[in-house]
Amino acid sequence: MERVYNFSPGPACLPLPVLEKAAKEMTLYGKTGMSVMELSHRSKAFLEIIQVAEKNLRSLMDIPENYKVLFLQGGASSQFAMVPLNLFKNRKADFVKTGQWAKKAIEQAKAYGSANVVASSEDKIFSYIPVLDPSEFSPDADYFHITLNNTIYGTRFTLLPDVSAPLVADASSIILSQAIDVSKFGVIYAGAQKNFGPSGLCAVVIREDLIGKALPETPIMFNYKTHADEGSLYNTPPTYSIYIANLVFEWLKDQGGVAGIQKVNEEKAALLYGFLDGSSLFKGTAEVKDRSIMNVPFVTGSEETDESFIKEATAAGLVNLKGHRTVGGMRASIYNAMPIEGVQRLVEFMKEYEAKALRGKAQS
Ligand SMILES: *Cc1c(COP(=O)(O)O)cnc(C)c1O
């Protein structure tokens, strides 16, 4: 069987050269005589992997000196608890409710204090980024939380809110896909399985002054200071995931870094949205001005047609196009590792499907 084009929202496709390199090194890594999976996390060989991974991420994202980079476990979802546990002083934070992930972050913060929702797009199934009214912001908020890219609804913030509290962003489905000015944020966190590696690994980029002030009830493993002090080696980190993430970082450098991949990502998104905007069968569900360039949800308006489209696309090697149950229809996730050829194939397939559907209609 051939490799397919995998449009999954996550775990998502990885660059083929990364998988091939990992396969080549699977049983024997460098001069260690063993696999990366079998290396001690305290070994010289693994220390080099994690240090180079940090160095690469710092250079790719242009992370300022006064920020720590942490490689943690527990996915992005653990950050929904870690952020309030570490940043709460007044036990109050502001949130923009732009989707399911934002809702989960809000729900979790409420366990430790109050979560003030300053704006929401729930009225229209999160199909847009709401306009923010600064008079709704809490003057004593410990942080201001946004989901930079809404994986399920295909929207993204193009303008960052102008806030005085540290800005915290869930960047799981946007990290490394476009330039982000790290200096505008207090904390940026992202699960690896969307854009830079296998699941189970979460990267946290945090301004140093926000570390070391956790609430007293904070579990040791949930305290940023624990991991910052130990270079993410307080306990056994997800070693193999960090190794793969670093291979992705190396691959990204070969693509011209974030600036290089951003150009390709914009081209891919323009191709797909360009077709959707002119299509008489398919229609994008997110508001044009807020469209994500990573996740593209679309519908035909008929559940039956959506289902038949997904089935035929799957048979053609275009897989995991089913949309989230709250939106229905389809969603094409076109992260960094999705080559432009995959998007071209998808658009070609949609064109053919549309032409066939129109012929069918004309005959009936
Ligand atoms: C996938 C995703 C998450 C959850 O990540 P886990 O690693 O499964 O915890 C959180 N936020 C966003 C925006 C996501 O896309």
XYZ file of C-alpha atoms and ligand atoms in Angstrom:
379
model
C 0.000 0.000 0.000
C 1.112 3.551 -0.736
C 1.277 6.404 1.733
C -1.894 8.495 1.662
C -2.442 12.227 2.030
C -3.461 12.488 5.680
C -5.587 15.555 6.445
C -6.039 14.594 10.102
C -6.311 17.420 12.656
C -3.984 15.509 14.980
C -2.054 13.345 15.419
C -1.250 14.680 11.988
C 1.046 13.836 9.119
C 4.799 14.131 9.600
C 7.345 15.000 6.913
C 8.400 11.847 5.056
C 12.142 12.671 5.315
C 11.719 12.777 9.117
C 10.112 9.336 9.191
C 12.766 7.960 6.867
C 15.606 9.325 8.982
C 13.996 7.907 12.135
C 13.557 4.549 10.401
C 17.213 4.510 9.393
C 18.294 5.259 12.955
C 15.642 3.111 14.615
C 17.827 0.261 15.820
C 21.159 2.069 15.980
C 21.513 5.732 16.898
C 24.913 7.263 16.159
C 27.665 5.521 18.113
C 25.416 4.549 21.039
C 24.849 0.944 19.981
C 21.135 1.273 20.664
C 17.890 2.982 19.692
C 17.010 6.495 20.923
C 14.128 4.866 22.819
C 16.603 2.828 24.820
C 18.881 5.726 25.765
C 19.010 6.971 29.328
C 17.535 10.447 29.543
C 20.715 11.353 31.468
C 23.054 9.978 28.790
C 25.354 12.279 26.851
C 23.660 11.278 23.591
C 20.184 12.204 24.825
C 21.343 15.423 26.510
C 22.662 16.464 23.141
C 19.301 15.678 21.488
C 17.265 17.747 23.954
C 19.734 20.635 23.965
C 19.885 20.794 20.176
C 16.073 20.556 20.046
C 15.803 23.569 22.340
C 18.404 25.474 20.355
C 16.598 24.724 17.096
C 13.197 25.735 18.461
C 14.675 28.946 19.839
C 16.179 29.853 16.512
C 13.088 28.834 14.466
C 10.742 30.899 16.656
C 13.270 33.624 17.399
C 12.656 33.184 21.144
C 14.154 35.999 23.247
C 16.787 35.234 25.914
C 14.446 35.969 28.818
C 12.131 33.062 27.911
C 12.481 29.433 28.981
C 11.646 26.549 26.664
C 10.182 23.487 28.386
C 9.460 20.071 26.892
C 6.652 18.591 28.972
C 4.229 15.691 29.004
C 0.473 15.628 29.393
C -0.345 17.294 26.089
C -1.646 20.798 25.630
C -4.568 19.855 27.887
C -2.342 19.752 30.998
C -1.504 23.399 30.315
C -5.155 24.254 30.930
C -4.316 23.496 34.591
C -0.632 24.433 34.676
C -1.237 27.985 33.485
C -3.688 28.977 36.256
C -1.738 27.036 38.909
C 1.426 28.952 38.039
C 0.084 32.353 37.041
C -2.813 32.885 39.453
C -2.222 35.430 42.216
C -5.590 37.198 42.272
C -7.076 33.916 41.035
C -8.662 35.620 38.083
C -8.033 35.456 34.329
C -9.659 36.696 31.127
C -10.522 34.347 28.278
C -11.729 34.654 24.711
C -14.091 31.771 24.042
C -13.442 30.756 20.442
C -13.995 27.006 20.482
C -13.909 23.679 22.289
C -10.296 24.045 23.384
C -10.909 27.517 24.790
C -13.932 26.110 26.625
C -11.770 23.414 28.181
C -9.166 25.969 29.263
C -11.946 28.051 30.863
C -13.529 25.064 32.583
C -10.178 23.994 34.066
C -9.190 27.497 35.245
C -12.483 27.660 37.143
C -11.200 24.892 39.409
C -8.645 27.339 40.822
C -10.302 30.734 40.541
C -12.495 32.742 38.246
C -12.485 32.711 34.473
C -13.949 35.853 32.953
C -15.124 35.357 29.370
C -14.523 38.718 27.668
C -15.971 37.641 24.323
C -17.363 34.530 22.673
C -18.241 33.350 19.179
C -20.390 30.477 20.392
C -23.526 32.144 18.944
C -22.404 31.187 15.434
C -20.741 27.828 16.132
C -17.369 29.563 16.646
C -17.106 30.474 12.966
C -15.386 33.789 13.666
C -13.056 35.608 16.060
C -15.121 38.018 18.165
C -14.315 41.718 18.386
C -12.880 42.517 21.802
C -14.156 45.336 23.972
C -11.402 46.425 26.411
C -14.047 47.585 28.898
C -14.822 43.867 29.414
C -11.227 43.102 30.449
C -10.593 42.560 34.185
C -8.154 45.176 35.508
C -6.823 42.637 38.031
C -6.569 39.614 35.720
C -3.456 37.479 36.242
C -3.377 36.627 32.538
C -5.343 36.880 29.317
C -5.867 33.595 27.453
C -6.503 33.065 23.762
C -6.514 30.052 21.446
C -4.375 31.414 18.640
C -5.725 28.975 16.044
C -8.990 27.122 16.540
C -8.309 23.653 15.193
C -11.940 22.549 15.043
C -13.505 25.710 13.601
C -10.685 26.846 11.327
C -10.319 30.365 12.678
C -7.239 32.223 13.871
C -6.387 35.485 15.555
C -4.744 37.801 13.032
C -4.601 40.701 15.486
C -3.358 40.158 19.022
C -5.413 41.745 21.798
C -3.797 44.764 23.401
C -3.764 43.725 27.056
C -1.798 44.686 30.143
C -1.944 41.217 31.761
C 0.466 38.585 30.387
C -0.955 37.178 27.159
C -1.174 33.367 27.208
C -1.734 31.466 23.976
C -2.680 27.927 23.140
C -0.728 27.671 19.883
C -1.141 23.918 19.359
C -2.334 24.078 15.754
C -0.403 27.144 14.614
C 3.058 26.917 16.192
C 5.887 27.023 13.610
C 3.460 27.535 10.711
C 3.749 31.317 10.618
C 5.787 34.004 12.325
C 4.762 34.671 15.942
C 6.265 37.564 17.898
C 7.100 35.680 21.100
C 7.899 38.894 22.980
C 4.185 39.778 22.927
C 3.353 36.737 25.085
C 3.818 35.622 28.657
C 3.274 31.952 27.798
C 2.892 30.070 24.524
C 2.120 26.362 24.687
C 1.535 23.762 22.009
C 0.972 20.028 21.801
C 3.416 18.487 19.330
C 1.049 16.258 17.388
C -0.358 18.979 15.146
C 2.728 20.632 13.759
C 5.971 19.233 15.124
C 5.955 15.663 16.316
C 4.261 12.744 18.024
C 1.575 13.135 20.683
C 2.408 13.261 24.375
C 4.903 16.089 24.052
C 4.047 19.706 24.759
C 6.347 22.669 24.233
C 5.984 25.601 26.633
C 7.669 28.928 25.972
C 7.426 31.068 29.090
C 8.793 34.443 30.154
C 11.183 33.887 33.054
C 9.544 36.330 35.460
C 6.346 34.232 35.406
C 8.172 31.205 36.819
C 8.477 30.455 40.536
C 5.220 31.939 41.836
C 2.938 28.914 41.679
C -0.021 28.468 44.022
C 0.918 26.446 47.131
C -1.301 23.514 46.129
C 0.520 23.095 42.802
C 1.758 19.517 42.302
C 5.544 19.424 41.813
C 5.106 18.032 38.311
C 2.750 20.920 37.431
C 5.122 23.645 38.609
C 6.983 25.335 35.732
C 9.887 26.001 38.113
C 10.466 22.256 38.568
C 11.053 21.793 34.854
C 12.773 25.123 34.225
C 15.353 24.389 36.957
C 16.066 20.913 35.589
C 16.160 21.658 31.852
C 12.988 19.560 31.361
C 14.779 16.604 32.978
C 13.208 16.560 36.451
C 11.769 13.180 35.562
C 11.961 11.080 32.412
C 10.758 13.260 29.562
C 9.117 11.791 26.418
C 12.555 11.112 24.958
C 11.577 9.617 21.619
C 9.000 12.342 20.941
C 11.647 14.989 21.636
C 14.011 13.239 19.216
C 11.334 13.217 16.473
C 10.443 16.851 17.225
C 14.075 17.755 16.689
C 14.117 15.938 13.350
C 11.063 18.044 12.404
C 12.917 21.201 13.501
C 15.899 20.204 11.321
C 13.551 19.545 8.403
C 11.928 22.946 8.940
C 15.320 24.625 8.791
C 15.789 22.968 5.375
C 12.468 24.493 4.268
C 13.761 27.993 4.983
C 12.573 28.073 8.588
C 9.228 29.514 9.636
C 9.361 32.247 6.964
C 9.923 29.619 4.276
C 7.161 27.274 5.416
C 4.759 30.181 6.003
C 4.968 31.033 2.296
C 4.128 27.452 1.348
C 1.324 27.353 3.935
C -0.203 30.549 2.553
C -0.008 29.131 -0.953
C -1.686 25.888 0.141
C -4.470 27.748 1.958
C -5.011 30.148 -0.973
C -5.355 27.193 -3.320
C -8.016 25.522 -1.193
C -9.938 28.667 -0.213
C -9.737 29.936 -3.803
C -11.492 26.788 -4.955
C -14.036 26.843 -2.097
C -14.962 30.472 -2.818
C -15.748 29.684 -6.437
C -17.414 26.336 -5.834
C -21.133 25.801 -6.317
C -21.099 22.629 -4.207
C -18.599 23.187 -1.371
C -18.569 26.101 1.033
C -16.089 27.128 3.736
C -17.674 27.572 7.170
C -15.321 30.123 8.772
C -15.672 33.850 8.265
C -13.260 34.970 5.545
C -11.350 37.532 7.616
C -10.626 35.022 10.393
C -9.752 31.976 8.307
C -7.048 29.644 9.524
C -4.312 28.616 7.109
C -3.922 25.311 8.996
C -7.455 23.919 9.370
C -10.041 24.377 6.639
C -13.586 23.249 7.480
C -16.141 23.078 4.651
C -19.582 21.636 3.916
C -21.832 20.839 0.980
C -25.034 21.578 2.861
C -26.182 17.963 2.579
C -25.077 15.389 5.113
C -25.568 12.662 2.572
C -23.308 14.366 0.026
C -20.673 15.083 2.717
C -20.637 11.421 3.618
C -20.347 10.231 0.029
C -17.597 12.781 -0.650
C -15.578 11.630 2.365
C -15.988 8.012 1.326
C -14.837 8.606 -2.241
C -11.970 10.851 -1.123
C -10.777 8.137 1.262
C -10.809 5.595 -1.556
C -8.691 8.047 -3.581
C -6.048 8.249 -0.839
C -7.228 11.556 0.676
C -7.975 10.526 4.244
C -9.235 11.887 7.555
C -11.324 14.636 5.972
C -14.322 14.197 8.275
C -15.184 17.397 10.118
C -15.747 17.745 13.856
C -19.213 16.653 14.948
C -20.093 20.215 16.072
C -19.522 21.594 12.549
C -20.264 18.531 10.437
C -19.048 18.219 6.867
C -15.360 18.136 6.158
C -12.150 19.607 7.499
C -8.804 19.555 5.738
C -5.929 20.094 8.132
C -2.999 21.284 6.069
C -0.179 21.597 8.571
C 3.490 22.162 7.701
C 4.057 18.531 6.775
C 1.221 18.432 4.207
C 2.973 18.960 0.882
C 1.407 21.329 -1.641
C 0.884 18.288 -3.895
C -1.567 16.941 -1.296
C -3.650 20.110 -1.443
C -3.480 20.139 -5.257
C -4.721 16.542 -5.315
C -7.537 17.414 -2.906
C -8.658 20.411 -4.983
C -8.522 18.343 -8.188
C -10.594 15.662 -6.520
C -13.148 18.188 -5.257
C -13.427 19.690 -8.764
C -14.101 16.283 -10.261
C -16.586 15.429 -7.540
C -18.406 18.716 -8.054
C -18.575 18.277 -11.831
C -19.953 14.763 -11.357
C -22.541 15.993 -8.854
C -23.670 18.764 -11.225
C -23.995 16.283 -14.112
C -26.050 14.026 -11.863
C -28.341 16.930 -10.984
C -28.760 17.932 -14.654
C -29.844 14.383 -15.504
C -32.383 14.009 -12.745
C -5.301 19.353 19.922
C -5.437 20.582 20.711
C -5.383 20.556 22.114
C -5.266 19.276 22.932
O -4.019 18.732 22.842
P -3.659 17.412 23.683
O -2.221 17.241 23.363
O -4.528 16.318 23.159
O -3.913 17.692 25.090
C -5.481 21.756 22.789
N -5.623 22.919 22.131
C -5.681 22.976 20.778
C -5.842 24.286 20.095
C -5.597 21.813 20.031
O -5.664 21.862 18.698
